[in-house]
Amino acid sequence: EDKVVQSPLSLVVHEGDTVTLNCSYEVTNFRSLLWYKQEKKAPTFLFMLTSSGIEKKSGRLSSILDKKELSSILNITATQTGDSAIYLCAVRFGNEKLTFGTGTRLTIIP
Amino acid sequence: KAGVTQTPRYLIKTRGQQVTLSCSPISGHRSVSWYQQTPGQGLQFLFEYFSETQRNKGNFPGRFSGRQFSNSRSEMNVSTLELGDSALYLCASSLIWQNYEQYFGPGTRLTVT
């Protein structure tokens, strides 16, 4: 069964720290991996990674796809309190459905 | 460009009733997906529509159904509501249905009493 696992489940760091969030998957016929940020509302799209685009960066956020290890990391540098959120990873596999992980809850302490 | 809109934003229903939720995708987007989000199960895929056709379906009972109109707007219907149907229902749109970025609407919070 296709599966997406995120770690850690929760993380508390101080403002200014750098964090790394992990997403691993067991899927057949991988198509793409998407990262979302969810605060008290709907998920906000961050990145989409595919076989042809394994690294993305936007400001302090960056993400890398490791197809050999079937995983991805999301890095956030110089964290700010506004980065506090649940970060969701989703994988699209052969039949095009998106399967979501349970998310990592990130809390930034001022 | 306006984002994905969902109506209503909040809804309270009693067991046994039925409910219809609406989603309008981003202008130009032709694919709409529906998800159920609960604290225990996280985000779970319900179904996806493109060009008025259901392209994919998740593992939900037949009480959950949907449709898409020619203007790409979509509705989902839940019949014979159960307490366990209480959740945030999210709609997401993408340009087409194959391997494109999905953008979420604000969701409809459904409470079943």
XYZ file of N, CA and C in Angstrom:
669
model
N 0.845 -1.189 0.000
C 0.000 0.000 0.000
C 0.882 1.241 0.000
N 0.528 2.208 -0.815
C 1.302 3.440 -0.872
C 1.219 4.201 0.446
N 2.367 4.691 0.902
C 2.432 5.246 2.240
C 3.377 6.438 2.264
N 3.019 7.469 3.020
C 3.862 8.650 3.189
C 4.054 8.878 4.682
N 5.302 8.958 5.130
C 5.603 9.108 6.548
C 6.449 10.349 6.761
N 6.021 11.186 7.683
C 6.777 12.400 7.986
C 7.381 12.318 9.381
N 8.554 12.907 9.519
C 9.202 12.955 10.830
C 9.985 14.254 10.963
N 10.128 14.760 12.189
C 9.433 14.277 13.378
C 7.959 14.661 13.345
N 7.185 14.154 14.304
C 5.776 14.523 14.370
C 5.631 15.964 14.827
N 6.518 16.371 15.736
C 6.494 17.758 16.178
C 7.911 18.198 16.512
N 8.106 19.497 16.466
C 9.431 20.057 16.640
C 9.287 21.450 17.226
N 10.059 21.733 18.273
C 10.043 23.053 18.890
C 11.465 23.597 18.855
N 11.630 24.756 18.249
C 12.964 25.367 18.143
C 12.865 26.847 18.472
N 14.018 27.474 18.650
C 14.052 28.911 18.902
C 14.190 29.683 17.598
N 13.662 30.870 17.629
C 13.752 31.757 16.468
C 15.210 31.900 16.052
N 15.439 31.798 14.752
C 16.800 31.910 14.234
C 17.451 30.566 13.955
N 16.907 29.514 14.545
C 17.449 28.175 14.296
C 17.135 27.729 12.874
N 17.855 26.692 12.432
C 17.572 26.030 11.156
C 16.925 24.681 11.441
N 15.879 24.351 10.684
C 15.192 23.072 10.895
C 15.175 22.264 9.604
N 15.131 20.943 9.781
C 15.019 20.023 8.649
C 13.868 19.073 8.921
N 12.904 19.071 8.026
C 11.749 18.186 8.139
C 11.880 17.080 7.091
N 11.464 15.877 7.482
C 11.649 14.724 6.611
C 10.333 14.140 6.121
N 10.393 13.603 4.913
C 9.247 12.922 4.339
C 9.760 11.707 3.572
N 9.276 10.539 3.943
C 9.669 9.343 3.203
C 8.421 8.676 2.649
N 8.593 7.945 1.589
C 7.424 7.360 0.943
C 7.705 5.955 0.434
N 6.654 5.195 0.410
C 6.684 3.859 -0.179
C 5.561 3.846 -1.193
N 5.868 4.188 -2.390
C 4.829 4.243 -3.409
C 5.323 3.569 -4.673
N 4.377 3.103 -5.411
C 4.707 2.526 -6.711
C 4.513 3.603 -7.773
N 5.395 3.625 -8.715
C 5.260 4.541 -9.834
C 5.167 6.001 -9.366
N 6.192 6.450 -8.700
C 6.267 7.824 -8.185
C 6.131 8.832 -9.315
N 5.335 9.902 -9.061
C 5.187 10.951 -10.053
C 5.740 12.286 -9.526
N 5.335 12.654 -8.295
C 5.804 13.935 -7.757
C 5.589 13.967 -6.252
N 6.279 14.912 -5.611
C 6.147 15.107 -4.166
C 5.890 16.583 -3.935
N 4.884 16.885 -3.128
C 4.506 18.272 -2.864
C 4.631 18.575 -1.376
N 5.069 19.782 -1.065
C 5.124 20.277 0.311
C 4.106 21.415 0.471
N 3.399 21.373 1.617
C 2.430 22.402 1.958
C 2.674 22.894 3.375
N 2.280 24.144 3.634
C 2.307 24.726 4.981
C 0.856 24.980 5.380
N 0.487 24.495 6.569
C -0.877 24.713 7.035
C -0.878 25.390 8.394
N -1.443 26.584 8.419
C -1.623 27.283 9.684
C -3.054 27.027 10.130
N -3.781 28.055 10.557
C -5.137 27.769 11.048
C -6.151 27.745 9.917
N -5.717 27.375 8.772
C -6.606 27.427 7.620
C -6.163 26.371 6.624
N -6.476 26.574 5.366
C -6.169 25.568 4.360
C -4.669 25.514 4.068
N -4.190 24.365 3.605
C -2.770 24.241 3.253
C -2.374 25.214 2.142
N -1.184 25.781 2.303
C -0.626 26.677 1.296
C 0.479 25.950 0.565
N 0.437 25.968 -0.771
C 1.427 25.267 -1.579
C 2.813 25.890 -1.410
N 3.821 25.026 -1.216
C 5.198 25.494 -1.119
C 6.015 25.067 -2.342
N 6.181 23.761 -2.526
C 7.023 23.248 -3.614
C 6.416 21.987 -4.209
N 6.772 21.745 -5.471
C 6.524 20.448 -6.071
C 7.829 19.947 -6.656
N 8.192 18.700 -6.339
C 9.433 18.093 -6.796
C 9.106 16.906 -7.677
N 9.807 16.782 -8.772
C 9.609 15.652 -9.674
C 10.964 15.092 -10.079
N 10.945 14.075 -10.898
C 12.197 13.480 -11.365
C 13.045 14.499 -12.121
N 12.391 15.461 -12.736
C 13.131 16.454 -13.509
C 13.388 17.734 -12.715
N 12.913 17.775 -11.499
C 13.120 18.970 -10.678
C 13.263 18.547 -9.240
N 14.483 18.108 -8.855
C 14.648 17.490 -7.545
C 15.050 18.473 -6.464
N 15.238 19.732 -6.810
C 15.632 20.714 -5.808
C 14.911 22.027 -6.083
N 14.292 22.576 -5.021
C 13.589 23.842 -5.148
C 13.973 24.743 -3.978
N 13.955 26.045 -4.234
C 14.319 26.999 -3.176
C 13.473 28.244 -3.326
N 13.031 28.758 -2.180
C 12.288 30.004 -2.177
C 12.600 30.727 -0.875
N 13.409 31.731 -0.957
C 13.775 32.490 0.241
C 14.507 31.614 1.233
N 13.956 31.525 2.452
C 14.609 30.733 3.496
C 14.222 29.250 3.441
N 13.317 28.906 2.546
C 12.867 27.516 2.439
C 13.503 26.838 1.229
N 13.879 25.596 1.416
C 14.406 24.812 0.296
C 14.017 23.362 0.498
N 13.981 22.624 -0.587
C 13.586 21.230 -0.510
C 14.358 20.417 -1.537
N 14.679 19.196 -1.163
C 15.417 18.292 -2.036
C 14.716 16.951 -2.070
N 14.678 16.358 -3.241
C 14.104 15.024 -3.411
C 15.233 14.025 -3.621
N 15.211 12.943 -2.870
C 16.201 11.877 -3.019
C 15.465 10.639 -3.520
N 15.479 10.430 -4.824
C 14.702 9.337 -5.389
C 15.271 7.975 -5.023
N 16.574 7.931 -4.780
C 17.192 6.666 -4.401
C 16.722 6.244 -3.015
N 16.674 7.215 -2.092
C 16.265 6.929 -0.723
C 14.754 7.048 -0.526
N 14.025 7.396 -1.584
C 12.564 7.577 -1.518
C 12.208 8.537 -0.390
N 12.805 9.714 -0.435
C 12.551 10.674 0.633
C 12.788 12.091 0.147
N 12.349 13.022 0.973
C 12.559 14.431 0.688
C 12.771 15.145 2.008
N 13.534 16.235 1.973
C 13.669 17.081 3.146
C 13.224 18.493 2.804
N 12.690 19.159 3.834
C 12.337 20.567 3.723
C 13.179 21.302 4.751
N 13.986 22.225 4.296
C 14.840 23.014 5.179
C 14.295 24.418 5.335
N 14.319 24.896 6.557
C 13.956 26.287 6.809
C 15.102 26.900 7.602
N 15.735 27.916 7.063
C 16.838 28.574 7.754
C 16.345 29.847 8.427
N 17.092 30.303 9.423
C 16.771 31.539 10.145
C 15.276 31.622 10.458
N 14.779 30.612 11.168
C 13.337 30.505 11.405
C 12.769 31.737 12.118
N 11.496 32.009 11.811
C 10.767 33.123 12.406
C 9.478 32.575 13.002
N 8.866 33.347 13.906
C 7.636 32.860 14.549
C 6.544 32.589 13.513
N 6.581 33.299 12.410
C 5.588 33.082 11.353
C 5.751 31.755 10.635
N 6.839 31.060 10.898
C 7.039 29.740 10.300
C 6.318 28.652 11.088
N 5.809 29.009 12.276
C 5.076 28.039 13.084
C 3.846 27.574 12.314
N 3.747 26.272 12.105
C 2.656 25.715 11.294
C 2.809 24.201 11.272
N 1.867 23.559 10.630
C 2.004 22.133 10.300
C 2.482 22.056 8.853
N 3.546 21.304 8.635
C 4.080 21.137 7.284
C 3.687 19.759 6.776
N 3.019 19.751 5.646
C 2.479 18.527 5.071
C 3.248 18.145 3.817
N 3.489 16.860 3.697
C 4.113 16.304 2.510
C 3.072 15.429 1.826
N 3.014 15.491 0.511
C 2.064 14.665 -0.242
C 2.772 14.083 -1.452
N 2.467 12.844 -1.762
C 3.093 12.181 -2.898
C 2.024 11.765 -3.898
N 2.296 12.057 -5.143
C 1.391 11.636 -6.212
C 2.014 10.415 -6.864
N 1.265 9.330 -6.909
C 1.801 8.118 -7.499
C 1.029 7.738 -8.742
N 1.177 6.502 -9.194
C 0.776 6.106 -10.538
C -0.600 6.528 -10.986
N -1.593 6.375 -10.114
C -2.953 6.687 -10.568
C -3.344 8.130 -10.280
N -2.345 8.938 -10.007
C -2.519 10.385 -9.882
C -3.124 10.873 -8.575
N -3.526 9.983 -7.663
C -4.060 10.466 -6.389
C -2.926 11.019 -5.537
N -3.243 12.042 -4.762
C -2.281 12.584 -3.813
C -2.478 11.896 -2.465
N -1.399 11.325 -1.925
C -1.445 10.733 -0.592
C -0.652 11.623 0.353
N -1.293 12.061 1.428
C -0.664 12.981 2.370
C -0.083 12.245 3.559
N 1.027 12.769 4.081
C 1.535 12.334 5.370
C 0.742 13.015 6.471
N 1.027 12.641 7.714
C 0.277 13.199 8.843
C 0.783 14.572 9.250
N 1.930 14.960 8.719
C 2.417 16.311 8.968
C 3.413 16.403 10.105
N 4.196 17.471 10.094
C 5.097 17.823 11.193
C 4.642 19.159 11.752
N 4.370 19.186 13.056
C 3.974 20.444 13.692
C 5.221 21.167 14.156
N 5.497 22.310 13.576
C 6.675 23.105 13.908
C 6.267 24.315 14.743
N 6.918 24.465 15.887
C 6.666 25.615 16.766
C 7.955 26.388 16.936
N 7.903 27.672 16.663
C 9.079 28.535 16.792
C 8.896 29.410 18.034
N 9.812 29.306 18.962
C 9.756 30.097 20.205
C 10.537 31.391 20.009
N 9.921 32.525 20.338
C 10.635 33.817 20.143
C 11.877 33.920 21.030
N -5.396 37.241 -9.337
C -6.329 36.160 -9.682
C -6.927 35.618 -8.393
N -8.235 35.462 -8.353
C -8.893 34.971 -7.152
C -8.505 33.527 -6.909
N -8.485 33.154 -5.623
C -8.133 31.784 -5.265
C -9.333 30.871 -5.326
N -9.158 29.692 -4.782
C -10.234 28.713 -4.708
C -11.238 29.178 -3.652
N -12.505 29.142 -3.972
C -13.523 29.527 -2.999
C -14.419 28.338 -2.693
N -14.825 28.273 -1.423
C -15.700 27.195 -0.993
C -16.860 27.783 -0.203
N -18.031 27.225 -0.415
C -19.203 27.640 0.355
C -20.021 26.425 0.768
N -20.664 26.446 1.929
C -20.474 27.479 2.955
C -19.157 27.258 3.689
N -18.766 28.151 4.536
C -17.535 27.974 5.318
C -17.785 27.130 6.560
N -18.958 27.226 7.110
C -19.308 26.449 8.301
C -20.716 25.893 8.144
N -20.902 24.704 8.697
C -22.189 24.024 8.533
C -22.418 23.106 9.723
N -23.611 23.143 10.272
C -23.977 22.217 11.348
C -25.192 21.434 10.876
N -25.080 20.115 10.916
C -26.155 19.240 10.483
C -26.383 18.177 11.547
N -27.516 17.508 11.462
C -27.786 16.414 12.388
C -27.654 15.085 11.652
N -27.446 14.057 12.428
C -27.282 12.709 11.851
C -28.466 12.359 10.954
N -28.166 11.717 9.848
C -29.213 11.301 8.937
C -29.520 12.294 7.836
N -29.138 13.548 8.049
C -29.384 14.551 7.013
C -28.360 14.400 5.897
N -28.557 15.185 4.845
C -27.581 15.209 3.775
C -27.063 16.643 3.611
N -25.906 16.767 2.968
C -25.299 18.086 2.815
C -24.640 18.194 1.447
N -24.640 19.394 0.907
C -23.960 19.677 -0.360
C -22.993 20.824 -0.156
N -21.741 20.597 -0.540
C -20.699 21.604 -0.429
C -20.288 22.026 -1.838
N -19.899 23.297 -1.959
C -19.573 23.824 -3.281
C -18.139 24.341 -3.341
N -17.546 24.230 -4.509
C -16.169 24.674 -4.716
C -16.029 25.330 -6.082
N -15.464 26.526 -6.090
C -15.158 27.189 -7.360
C -13.648 27.269 -7.509
N -13.075 26.675 -8.558
C -11.616 26.641 -8.699
C -11.063 27.992 -9.144
N -9.750 28.081 -9.095
C -9.060 29.258 -9.634
C -9.417 29.373 -11.119
N -9.607 30.594 -11.568
C -9.966 30.825 -12.959
C -8.952 30.167 -13.892
N -9.457 29.367 -14.833
C -8.573 28.673 -15.767
C -8.215 27.264 -15.335
N -8.398 26.966 -14.068
C -8.135 25.601 -13.597
C -9.322 24.716 -13.935
N -9.013 23.503 -14.388
C -10.080 22.621 -14.832
C -10.201 21.354 -13.999
N -9.282 21.179 -13.062
C -9.340 19.985 -12.219
C -9.661 20.389 -10.785
N -10.539 19.642 -10.161
C -10.921 19.897 -8.764
C -10.824 18.596 -7.983
N -10.152 18.667 -6.840
C -10.053 17.511 -5.944
C -10.682 17.857 -4.609
N -11.207 16.851 -3.955
C -11.816 17.020 -2.633
C -11.089 16.164 -1.612
N -10.921 16.723 -0.403
C -10.246 16.023 0.679
C -11.049 16.199 1.966
N -10.918 15.199 2.834
C -11.476 15.294 4.180
C -10.312 15.370 5.153
N -10.351 16.333 6.060
C -9.286 16.449 7.057
C -9.865 16.333 8.454
N -9.351 15.367 9.209
C -9.732 15.178 10.607
C -8.479 15.061 11.440
N -8.564 15.377 12.751
C -7.370 15.281 13.606
C -6.787 13.874 13.632
N -7.633 12.871 13.574
C -7.141 11.499 13.696
C -6.584 10.907 12.414
N -7.183 11.242 11.290
C -6.818 10.636 10.007
C -6.032 11.559 9.094
N -5.909 12.811 9.443
C -5.188 13.730 8.570
C -5.984 14.034 7.318
N -5.259 14.353 6.242
C -5.883 14.701 4.970
C -6.088 13.443 4.145
N -7.328 13.167 3.795
C -7.611 11.975 3.003
C -8.345 12.361 1.720
N -7.896 11.756 0.632
C -8.428 12.053 -0.694
C -9.820 11.453 -0.863
N -10.727 12.285 -1.354
C -12.083 11.818 -1.625
C -12.270 11.489 -3.112
N -12.150 12.486 -3.953
C -12.238 12.270 -5.400
C -11.694 13.470 -6.149
N -11.481 13.238 -7.451
C -10.942 14.274 -8.324
C -11.753 14.301 -9.614
N -12.045 15.513 -10.075
C -12.808 15.704 -11.298
C -12.025 16.533 -12.300
N -12.187 16.179 -13.557
C -11.602 16.943 -14.655
C -12.541 16.809 -15.845
N -12.859 17.938 -16.447
C -13.781 17.947 -17.593
C -15.062 17.191 -17.290
N -15.616 17.473 -16.129
C -16.910 16.932 -15.693
C -16.895 15.415 -15.478
N -15.720 14.816 -15.449
C -15.598 13.370 -15.265
C -14.791 13.073 -14.018
N -15.235 12.098 -13.258
C -14.469 11.691 -12.085
C -13.260 10.884 -12.555
N -12.067 11.340 -12.209
C -10.828 10.700 -12.675
C -10.255 9.757 -11.636
N -10.532 10.064 -10.361
C -9.989 9.253 -9.282
C -10.941 9.282 -8.112
N -10.909 8.211 -7.337
C -11.783 8.140 -6.175
C -11.010 7.523 -5.022
N -11.200 8.069 -3.840
C -10.563 7.538 -2.640
C -11.420 6.444 -2.024
N -10.986 6.000 -0.854
C -11.659 4.885 -0.188
C -12.733 5.364 0.782
N -13.747 5.960 0.259
C -14.861 6.429 1.076
C -16.138 5.720 0.626
N -17.105 5.602 1.563
C -18.348 4.899 1.192
C -19.145 5.678 0.147
N -20.104 4.982 -0.448
C -20.907 5.571 -1.510
C -21.754 6.755 -1.075
N -21.842 6.990 0.247
C -22.595 8.156 0.732
C -21.931 9.467 0.277
N -20.671 9.365 -0.055
C -19.914 10.530 -0.528
C -19.925 10.524 -2.057
N -20.399 11.600 -2.627
C -20.443 11.688 -4.083
C -20.123 13.112 -4.514
N -19.846 13.270 -5.773
C -19.524 14.606 -6.256
C -19.866 14.743 -7.711
N -19.703 15.950 -8.194
C -19.862 16.192 -9.619
C -19.160 17.484 -9.980
N -18.929 17.654 -11.275
C -18.304 18.875 -11.756
C -19.125 19.401 -12.919
N -19.260 20.705 -12.956
C -20.054 21.347 -13.983
C -19.165 21.833 -15.133
N -19.801 22.266 -16.198
C -19.043 22.670 -17.389
C -18.153 23.882 -17.129
N -18.465 24.667 -16.111
C -17.613 25.827 -15.788
C -16.530 25.463 -14.771
N -16.338 24.175 -14.551
C -15.328 23.594 -13.642
C -15.699 23.675 -12.165
N -16.740 24.384 -11.827
C -17.194 24.374 -10.434
C -17.607 22.957 -10.050
N -17.402 22.650 -8.763
C -17.690 21.286 -8.318
C -18.530 21.308 -7.045
N -19.278 20.271 -6.869
C -20.036 20.065 -5.628
C -19.745 18.672 -5.112
N -19.764 18.546 -3.783
C -19.734 17.210 -3.207
C -20.941 17.073 -2.286
N -21.455 15.880 -2.234
C -22.654 15.588 -1.453
C -22.365 14.443 -0.494
N -22.835 14.599 0.734
C -22.749 13.502 1.692
C -24.173 13.218 2.156
N -24.609 12.004 1.955
C -25.959 11.637 2.362
C -25.910 10.862 3.680
N -27.030 10.792 4.338
C -27.171 10.045 5.598
C -25.971 10.310 6.519
N -25.837 11.538 6.915
C -24.675 11.968 7.702
C -24.515 11.166 8.983
N -23.246 10.890 9.304
C -22.882 10.219 10.550
C -22.001 11.165 11.361
N -21.918 10.891 12.684
C -21.100 11.749 13.544
C -19.657 11.810 13.041
N -19.176 10.688 12.529
C -17.794 10.609 12.055
C -17.519 11.415 10.799
N -18.546 11.970 10.202
C -18.351 12.801 9.008
C -17.953 14.223 9.382
N -17.989 14.536 10.677
C -17.559 15.865 11.120
C -16.087 16.050 10.761
N -15.793 17.074 10.007
C -14.437 17.263 9.489
C -14.348 18.592 8.765
N -13.126 18.912 8.379
C -12.895 20.041 7.465
C -12.814 19.454 6.056
N -13.668 19.919 5.166
C -13.663 19.433 3.792
C -12.980 20.474 2.917
N -11.902 20.033 2.304
C -11.074 20.926 1.506
C -11.191 20.597 0.038
N -11.223 21.644 -0.739
C -11.250 21.512 -2.186
C -9.933 22.097 -2.704
N -9.371 21.478 -3.719
C -8.134 21.986 -4.323
C -8.277 21.993 -5.832
N -7.730 23.005 -6.463
C -7.808 23.043 -7.925
C -6.423 23.019 -8.540
N -6.348 22.508 -9.744
C -5.105 22.518 -10.507
C -5.449 22.732 -11.971
N -4.420 23.062 -12.723
C -4.639 23.430 -14.122
C -5.324 22.293 -14.878
N -4.680 21.122 -14.840
C -5.299 19.915 -15.377
C -5.084 18.818 -14.356
N -5.503 17.608 -14.629
C -5.524 16.603 -13.568
C -4.246 15.793 -13.478
N -3.326 15.977 -14.414
C -2.142 15.126 -14.402
C -0.929 15.878 -13.882
N -0.543 15.556 -12.651
C 0.749 15.966 -12.103
C 1.008 17.465 -12.135
N 0.051 18.219 -11.685
C 0.241 19.650 -11.561
C 0.068 20.074 -10.116
N 0.557 21.264 -9.794
C 0.421 21.812 -8.465
C -1.059 21.983 -8.128
N -1.393 21.702 -6.875
C -2.762 21.878 -6.406
C -2.816 23.008 -5.401
N -3.835 23.834 -5.508
C -4.023 24.958 -4.599
C -5.344 24.777 -3.862
N -5.280 24.926 -2.536
C -6.438 24.634 -1.708
C -7.318 25.857 -1.463
N -8.598 25.584 -1.282
C -9.531 26.592 -0.815
C -9.531 26.629 0.702
N -10.332 27.535 1.311
C -10.333 27.691 2.764
C -11.023 26.563 3.510
N -11.802 25.763 2.818
C -12.452 24.636 3.451
C -13.852 24.938 3.969
N -14.601 23.867 4.173
C -15.920 23.940 4.823
C -15.832 23.088 6.077
N -16.094 23.715 7.210
C -16.083 22.984 8.483
C -17.475 22.425 8.713
N -17.618 21.094 8.641
C -18.896 20.427 8.837
C -18.928 19.792 10.221
N -19.956 20.105 10.973
C -20.173 19.485 12.279
C -21.489 18.735 12.228
N -21.429 17.453 12.573
C -22.620 16.622 12.597
C -22.969 16.313 14.051
N -24.187 16.650 14.457
C -24.591 16.432 15.852
C -25.662 15.347 15.954
